[in-house]
Amino acid sequence: MKKKSVCILLIFAAVIVLTYVTGESYYRGISEKAGLDKQEEKIYKYQYDMIVDSPDSQFWQAVYDSAKKKAAPNNVLIEIMGPDRETSYDKLDYMNMSIAAKADGIILQYNGEAGLEEAINTAVRNGIPVVTVMSDAVHSRRQSFVGVSDYQLGMAYGEIVAKYVDENTKKILILQKWDIDDMNESQIYTQISNAVKMAAGSEDIEIKGRNLLSTGTFETEEAVTDIFQQKRNVPDILVCMDEETTECARQAILDFNLAGKVKIIGYYTSEDILAAVEKGVISVTCDVDTTQLGQYSVEAVISYIEDGRTNSFYNVDINFLDRTAVKKMRREAVTDEKDPLE
């Protein structure tokens, strides 16, 4: 009887220890995702979820870092999440999880995916403010949009693409990640197309758009590689509208020895992309202000929760960097390192 009682006590103790360890492990995982070490662990008043296509990309990590700096002083814990190779969850799944978990706010990269607009409305009906970033869900009940409108982005890209059109330009391909059946309905495609036709003075240049929304990292790489394998269809100018596609195009250009033959209009300023611009592998890349994107996103949610204020549109700065601009930026960075007090 004594032995039986001891066994029961040992089992009970083991269950308590296991429960504690499991809970501690889970909390530690959440803290690590939010960028907290043991000394910084604290109880926050609010939790915001940032749901994006590629949470591990340099672009979104830069946005996330900026968002955390804005969030922490305002008693907000912010987590970044989204599709990855380890799970089969998509952004709609993460939206539903955030709604079920009663997050205090959601920052969402919206690309027109089926069901997301209704999920935004469901969140708002449940008292969870939603801010869309980079692309807007104009027909939803979202509180604010942070980024550059498709019209403005199309105009900016159109101006740049037009500069690279010459007498040898026959084909232009625009790669987007947007849930749209007819690419002609895309404002970005339309503005680039109009700018090219105006620059060329004719409609002889073939301009096509391709949607890569349904592809993950590996599938994007395959899709871009496939473009260069079809020699007859290799474009003279390739326009990339996100970091992942730009990185894949950079690698494909090198693999197929087409540097200088195909002009890449890229997106974002990771170290690899900037190095490619310096070497002439990428002609020019779009530099999005990730600091503004992160800060404004958090600011939009905070303003709504604390004051009930909504700003329908927070504009984020963009700039295009060619080889000359990148070299100048490098020189200025070196100068700043030498003279940190100036």
Short mmCIF file of C-alpha atoms in Angstrom, two decimals:
data_model
loop_
_atom_site.label_atom_id
_atom_site.label_comp_id
_atom_site.label_asym_id
_atom_site.label_seq_id
_atom_site.Cartn_x
_atom_site.Cartn_y
_atom_site.Cartn_z
CA MET A 1 0.00 0.00 0.00
CA LYS A 2 2.86 2.30 0.93
CA LYS A 3 4.63 1.56 -2.32
CA LYS A 4 1.43 2.25 -4.26
CA SER A 5 1.02 5.64 -2.56
CA VAL A 6 4.63 6.55 -3.31
CA CYS A 7 4.18 5.61 -6.98
CA ILE A 8 1.05 7.75 -7.23
CA LEU A 9 2.88 10.69 -5.65
CA LEU A 10 5.81 10.27 -8.03
CA ILE A 11 3.50 10.15 -11.07
CA PHE A 12 1.64 13.24 -9.84
CA ALA A 13 4.93 15.09 -9.33
CA ALA A 14 6.13 14.07 -12.79
CA VAL A 15 2.92 15.43 -14.36
CA ILE A 16 3.36 18.77 -12.56
CA VAL A 17 6.99 19.05 -13.69
CA LEU A 18 6.12 18.12 -17.29
CA THR A 19 3.31 20.68 -17.36
CA TYR A 20 5.64 23.38 -16.06
CA VAL A 21 8.42 22.52 -18.50
CA THR A 22 6.01 22.43 -21.46
CA GLY A 23 4.47 25.76 -20.50
CA GLU A 24 7.88 27.32 -19.92
CA SER A 25 9.08 26.02 -23.30
CA TYR A 26 6.01 27.44 -25.06
CA TYR A 27 6.38 30.84 -23.38
CA ARG A 28 10.08 30.90 -24.18
CA GLY A 29 9.27 30.19 -27.84
CA ILE A 30 6.79 33.07 -27.94
CA SER A 31 9.31 35.39 -26.27
CA GLU A 32 12.07 34.41 -28.69
CA LYS A 33 9.75 35.04 -31.67
CA ALA A 34 9.02 38.48 -30.29
CA GLY A 35 12.73 39.17 -29.82
CA LEU A 36 12.76 39.10 -26.01
CA ASP A 37 15.51 37.66 -23.83
CA LYS A 38 15.00 36.55 -20.24
CA GLN A 39 15.84 39.94 -18.79
CA GLU A 40 13.30 41.65 -21.05
CA GLU A 41 10.37 39.26 -20.46
CA LYS A 42 7.38 41.20 -19.16
CA ILE A 43 3.66 41.28 -19.27
CA TYR A 44 2.35 43.54 -22.03
CA LYS A 45 -1.06 45.17 -22.09
CA TYR A 46 -1.62 44.53 -25.80
CA GLN A 47 -0.64 41.94 -28.38
CA TYR A 48 -0.60 42.64 -32.13
CA ASP A 49 -0.11 40.01 -34.82
CA MET A 50 1.76 40.87 -38.03
CA ILE A 51 0.72 38.43 -40.78
CA VAL A 52 2.80 38.50 -43.98
CA ASP A 53 3.76 36.32 -46.95
CA SER A 54 7.41 35.68 -46.06
CA PRO A 55 8.01 36.37 -42.36
CA ASP A 56 11.65 35.21 -42.52
CA SER A 57 12.64 37.42 -45.46
CA GLN A 58 15.07 40.29 -44.84
CA PHE A 59 12.43 42.78 -45.95
CA TRP A 60 9.77 41.71 -43.46
CA GLN A 61 12.29 41.18 -40.68
CA ALA A 62 13.41 44.80 -41.17
CA VAL A 63 9.76 45.92 -41.01
CA TYR A 64 9.24 43.78 -37.91
CA ASP A 65 12.29 45.24 -36.14
CA SER A 66 10.96 48.73 -36.75
CA ALA A 67 7.48 47.74 -35.55
CA LYS A 68 8.90 46.28 -32.31
CA LYS A 69 10.75 49.52 -31.55
CA LYS A 70 7.50 51.44 -31.88
CA ALA A 71 5.45 48.82 -30.02
CA ALA A 72 7.52 48.19 -26.88
CA PRO A 73 7.31 51.73 -25.36
CA ASN A 74 3.56 51.60 -25.93
CA ASN A 75 3.13 48.41 -23.89
CA VAL A 76 2.59 46.27 -27.00
CA LEU A 77 3.98 42.80 -27.75
CA ILE A 78 4.06 42.21 -31.49
CA GLU A 79 4.60 38.86 -33.22
CA ILE A 80 5.28 38.18 -36.89
CA MET A 81 3.81 35.10 -38.57
CA GLY A 82 2.92 33.73 -41.96
CA PRO A 83 3.34 30.80 -44.38
CA ASP A 84 6.61 28.87 -44.24
CA ARG A 85 8.00 25.51 -45.33
CA GLU A 86 7.43 23.90 -41.92
CA THR A 87 3.63 24.30 -41.90
CA SER A 88 0.78 24.15 -44.38
CA TYR A 89 -0.95 27.22 -42.91
CA ASP A 90 -1.72 30.15 -45.19
CA LYS A 91 -2.45 33.76 -44.25
CA LEU A 92 -6.17 33.06 -43.90
CA ASP A 93 -5.38 30.37 -41.33
CA TYR A 94 -3.23 32.81 -39.38
CA MET A 95 -5.97 35.44 -39.55
CA ASN A 96 -8.47 32.95 -38.11
CA MET A 97 -6.00 32.01 -35.36
CA SER A 98 -5.48 35.66 -34.44
CA ILE A 99 -9.24 36.24 -34.31
CA ALA A 100 -9.76 33.13 -32.17
CA ALA A 101 -6.92 34.19 -29.85
CA LYS A 102 -8.52 37.64 -29.54
CA ALA A 103 -5.43 39.59 -30.58
CA ASP A 104 -5.68 43.29 -29.79
CA GLY A 105 -4.69 44.27 -33.34
CA ILE A 106 -3.74 42.72 -36.67
CA ILE A 107 -1.28 44.06 -39.25
CA LEU A 108 -1.88 42.22 -42.52
CA GLN A 109 -0.07 42.05 -45.85
CA TYR A 110 -3.09 41.74 -48.13
CA ASN A 111 -2.73 40.44 -51.69
CA GLY A 112 -6.35 39.79 -52.57
CA GLU A 113 -6.37 36.16 -51.45
CA ALA A 114 -9.75 34.43 -51.31
CA GLY A 115 -11.40 34.74 -47.91
CA LEU A 116 -9.05 37.37 -46.48
CA GLU A 117 -11.40 40.30 -47.01
CA GLU A 118 -14.16 38.53 -45.10
CA ALA A 119 -11.66 37.58 -42.39
CA ILE A 120 -10.76 41.27 -42.04
CA ASN A 121 -14.44 42.11 -41.62
CA THR A 122 -14.86 39.30 -39.07
CA ALA A 123 -11.93 40.61 -37.05
CA VAL A 124 -13.35 44.15 -37.03
CA ARG A 125 -16.80 42.85 -36.03
CA ASN A 126 -15.07 41.15 -33.10
CA GLY A 127 -13.47 44.41 -32.01
CA ILE A 128 -10.01 43.69 -33.48
CA PRO A 129 -8.66 46.58 -35.59
CA VAL A 130 -6.95 45.56 -38.83
CA VAL A 131 -4.31 47.56 -40.69
CA THR A 132 -3.35 46.43 -44.19
CA VAL A 133 0.22 46.96 -45.43
CA MET A 134 1.80 47.20 -48.90
CA SER A 135 -1.47 46.37 -50.70
CA ASP A 136 -4.90 47.55 -49.62
CA ALA A 137 -8.24 45.79 -49.11
CA VAL A 138 -10.24 48.83 -50.15
CA HIS A 139 -13.64 47.13 -49.94
CA SER A 140 -13.09 45.72 -46.45
CA ARG A 141 -13.68 47.28 -43.04
CA ARG A 142 -9.98 47.67 -42.29
CA GLN A 143 -9.03 50.71 -40.20
CA SER A 144 -5.98 51.94 -42.16
CA PHE A 145 -3.64 51.15 -45.03
CA VAL A 146 0.14 51.65 -44.76
CA GLY A 147 2.30 51.57 -47.87
CA VAL A 148 2.27 52.86 -51.42
CA SER A 149 -0.90 52.66 -53.48
CA ASP A 150 -0.81 50.42 -56.54
CA TYR A 151 -1.38 53.50 -58.71
CA GLN A 152 1.61 55.34 -57.21
CA LEU A 153 3.81 52.24 -57.29
CA GLY A 154 2.85 51.61 -60.91
CA MET A 155 3.64 55.20 -61.84
CA ALA A 156 7.04 55.03 -60.10
CA TYR A 157 7.97 51.71 -61.67
CA GLY A 158 6.64 52.82 -65.05
CA GLU A 159 8.93 55.84 -65.04
CA ILE A 160 11.95 53.66 -64.23
CA VAL A 161 11.12 50.91 -66.73
CA ALA A 162 10.61 53.51 -69.47
CA LYS A 163 14.19 54.74 -68.92
CA TYR A 164 15.54 51.29 -69.73
CA VAL A 165 13.55 50.85 -72.93
CA ASP A 166 15.69 51.12 -76.07
CA GLU A 167 15.53 50.09 -79.75
CA ASN A 168 16.35 46.49 -78.80
CA THR A 169 13.52 46.11 -76.30
CA LYS A 170 10.93 43.63 -77.59
CA LYS A 171 9.56 41.93 -74.49
CA ILE A 172 8.84 43.07 -70.94
CA LEU A 173 7.62 40.71 -68.21
CA ILE A 174 6.13 41.92 -64.91
CA LEU A 175 6.10 39.45 -62.01
CA GLN A 176 3.55 40.17 -59.28
CA LYS A 177 2.07 38.34 -56.32
CA TRP A 178 -1.53 39.43 -56.42
CA ASP A 179 -4.71 37.36 -56.59
CA ILE A 180 -6.09 38.68 -59.84
CA ASP A 181 -7.46 36.75 -62.83
CA ASP A 182 -6.72 39.39 -65.45
CA MET A 183 -3.35 41.14 -65.05
CA ASN A 184 -4.69 43.97 -67.21
CA GLU A 185 -6.83 44.95 -64.22
CA SER A 186 -3.70 45.57 -62.12
CA GLN A 187 -2.94 49.27 -61.62
CA ILE A 188 0.77 48.45 -61.48
CA TYR A 189 0.64 46.63 -64.82
CA THR A 190 -1.48 49.37 -66.40
CA GLN A 191 0.80 52.24 -65.31
CA ILE A 192 3.99 50.44 -66.40
CA SER A 193 2.40 49.55 -69.74
CA ASN A 194 1.27 53.12 -70.37
CA ALA A 195 4.70 54.56 -69.50
CA VAL A 196 6.49 52.09 -71.80
CA LYS A 197 4.19 52.77 -74.74
CA MET A 198 4.68 56.50 -74.28
CA ALA A 199 8.47 56.14 -74.11
CA ALA A 200 8.64 53.80 -77.10
CA GLY A 201 6.23 55.86 -79.17
CA SER A 202 4.51 52.68 -80.34
CA GLU A 203 2.75 49.56 -79.15
CA ASP A 204 5.21 47.13 -80.70
CA ILE A 205 6.72 46.07 -77.37
CA GLU A 206 5.13 42.97 -75.88
CA ILE A 207 4.27 43.59 -72.22
CA LYS A 208 3.04 40.69 -70.14
CA GLY A 209 2.23 40.17 -66.48
CA ARG A 210 2.49 36.95 -64.50
CA ASN A 211 0.99 36.15 -61.12
CA LEU A 212 3.23 34.21 -58.70
CA LEU A 213 0.97 34.53 -55.65
CA SER A 214 0.27 30.80 -55.23
CA THR A 215 3.97 29.95 -55.11
CA GLY A 216 6.17 29.48 -52.06
CA THR A 217 9.91 30.20 -52.00
CA PHE A 218 10.89 26.99 -53.79
CA GLU A 219 8.04 27.31 -56.31
CA THR A 220 8.96 30.96 -57.01
CA GLU A 221 12.52 29.88 -57.76
CA GLU A 222 11.23 27.21 -60.15
CA ALA A 223 8.85 29.64 -61.87
CA VAL A 224 11.60 32.23 -62.43
CA THR A 225 14.06 29.58 -63.64
CA ASP A 226 11.44 28.32 -66.08
CA ILE A 227 11.24 31.79 -67.64
CA PHE A 228 14.93 31.67 -68.57
CA GLN A 229 14.82 28.07 -69.75
CA GLN A 230 12.39 29.06 -72.50
CA LYS A 231 14.96 30.92 -74.58
CA ARG A 232 12.45 32.30 -77.07
CA ASN A 233 10.43 33.88 -74.28
CA VAL A 234 13.25 35.42 -72.23
CA PRO A 235 12.24 39.08 -71.66
CA ASP A 236 14.52 42.02 -72.36
CA ILE A 237 13.29 43.67 -69.17
CA LEU A 238 12.10 41.71 -66.12
CA VAL A 239 10.18 43.65 -63.47
CA CYS A 240 10.10 42.08 -59.98
CA MET A 241 7.65 43.38 -57.38
CA ASP A 242 8.94 41.67 -54.23
CA GLU A 243 12.23 40.72 -52.57
CA GLU A 244 11.89 36.96 -53.02
CA THR A 245 11.26 37.19 -56.77
CA THR A 246 14.15 39.64 -57.16
CA GLU A 247 16.53 37.26 -55.38
CA CYS A 248 15.41 34.37 -57.59
CA ALA A 249 15.82 36.48 -60.76
CA ARG A 250 19.31 37.55 -59.65
CA GLN A 251 20.37 33.93 -59.24
CA ALA A 252 18.78 32.86 -62.54
CA ILE A 253 20.57 35.63 -64.43
CA LEU A 254 23.89 34.35 -63.08
CA ASP A 255 23.02 30.68 -63.72
CA PHE A 256 22.09 31.34 -67.35
CA ASN A 257 24.93 33.82 -67.94
CA LEU A 258 22.55 36.61 -68.94
CA ALA A 259 23.99 39.45 -66.86
CA GLY A 260 23.85 42.62 -68.95
CA LYS A 261 21.53 41.01 -71.49
CA VAL A 262 18.35 41.01 -69.41
CA LYS A 263 17.59 44.15 -67.43
CA ILE A 264 16.15 43.43 -64.00
CA ILE A 265 14.10 46.10 -62.25
CA GLY A 266 14.21 44.76 -58.70
CA TYR A 267 12.67 45.30 -55.29
CA TYR A 268 14.20 45.96 -51.85
CA THR A 269 17.79 46.50 -50.76
CA SER A 270 19.13 43.32 -49.14
CA GLU A 271 22.91 42.99 -49.21
CA ASP A 272 22.74 40.45 -52.06
CA ILE A 273 20.49 42.70 -54.12
CA LEU A 274 22.67 45.78 -53.56
CA ALA A 275 25.79 43.80 -54.51
CA ALA A 276 24.01 42.65 -57.68
CA VAL A 277 23.16 46.26 -58.55
CA GLU A 278 26.81 47.27 -58.06
CA LYS A 279 27.92 44.48 -60.39
CA GLY A 280 25.31 45.30 -63.03
CA VAL A 281 23.41 42.03 -62.59
CA ILE A 282 20.36 44.04 -61.47
CA SER A 283 19.87 47.36 -63.25
CA VAL A 284 17.99 49.17 -60.51
CA THR A 285 16.05 48.25 -57.36
CA CYS A 286 13.19 49.82 -55.44
CA ASP A 287 14.10 50.85 -51.89
CA VAL A 288 11.04 50.80 -49.61
CA ASP A 289 11.36 52.60 -46.28
CA THR A 290 10.93 49.61 -43.95
CA THR A 291 11.36 51.84 -40.89
CA GLN A 292 8.31 53.90 -41.83
CA LEU A 293 6.35 50.79 -42.80
CA GLY A 294 6.88 49.16 -39.39
CA GLN A 295 6.39 52.29 -37.31
CA TYR A 296 3.31 53.56 -39.15
CA SER A 297 1.64 50.12 -38.98
CA VAL A 298 1.88 50.00 -35.19
CA GLU A 299 1.00 53.69 -34.90
CA ALA A 300 -2.19 53.12 -36.90
CA VAL A 301 -3.39 50.36 -34.55
CA ILE A 302 -2.44 52.31 -31.42
CA SER A 303 -4.26 55.44 -32.62
CA TYR A 304 -7.44 53.49 -33.20
CA ILE A 305 -7.35 51.56 -29.89
CA GLU A 306 -6.43 54.50 -27.67
CA ASP A 307 -8.21 57.40 -29.36
CA GLY A 308 -10.60 55.84 -31.86
CA ARG A 309 -8.80 57.79 -34.59
CA THR A 310 -8.31 56.36 -38.07
CA ASN A 311 -6.10 57.63 -40.86
CA SER A 312 -7.19 55.78 -43.98
CA PHE A 313 -3.77 56.05 -45.64
CA TYR A 314 -0.21 56.25 -44.30
CA ASN A 315 2.15 56.89 -47.21
CA VAL A 316 5.56 55.17 -47.17
CA ASP A 317 8.55 56.57 -49.06
CA ILE A 318 10.16 54.65 -51.92
CA ASN A 319 13.31 55.36 -53.88
CA PHE A 320 15.13 53.65 -56.76
CA LEU A 321 18.82 52.80 -56.55
CA ASP A 322 21.01 52.16 -59.57
CA ARG A 323 24.75 51.36 -59.56
CA THR A 324 25.76 55.00 -59.07
CA ALA A 325 23.32 55.47 -56.17
CA VAL A 326 24.47 52.27 -54.44
CA LYS A 327 28.15 53.23 -54.71
CA LYS A 328 27.35 56.67 -53.31
CA MET A 329 25.44 55.07 -50.44
CA ARG A 330 28.41 52.80 -49.69
CA ARG A 331 30.81 55.76 -49.63
CA GLU A 332 28.54 57.71 -47.29
CA ALA A 333 28.27 54.70 -44.97
CA VAL A 334 32.07 54.43 -44.79
CA THR A 335 32.35 58.18 -44.08
CA ASP A 336 29.77 57.89 -41.29
CA GLU A 337 31.76 55.05 -39.71
CA LYS A 338 34.96 57.12 -39.76
CA ASP A 339 33.27 60.23 -38.35
CA PRO A 340 30.54 58.90 -36.00
CA LEU A 341 30.23 62.19 -34.11
CA GLU A 342 29.70 64.36 -37.14
#
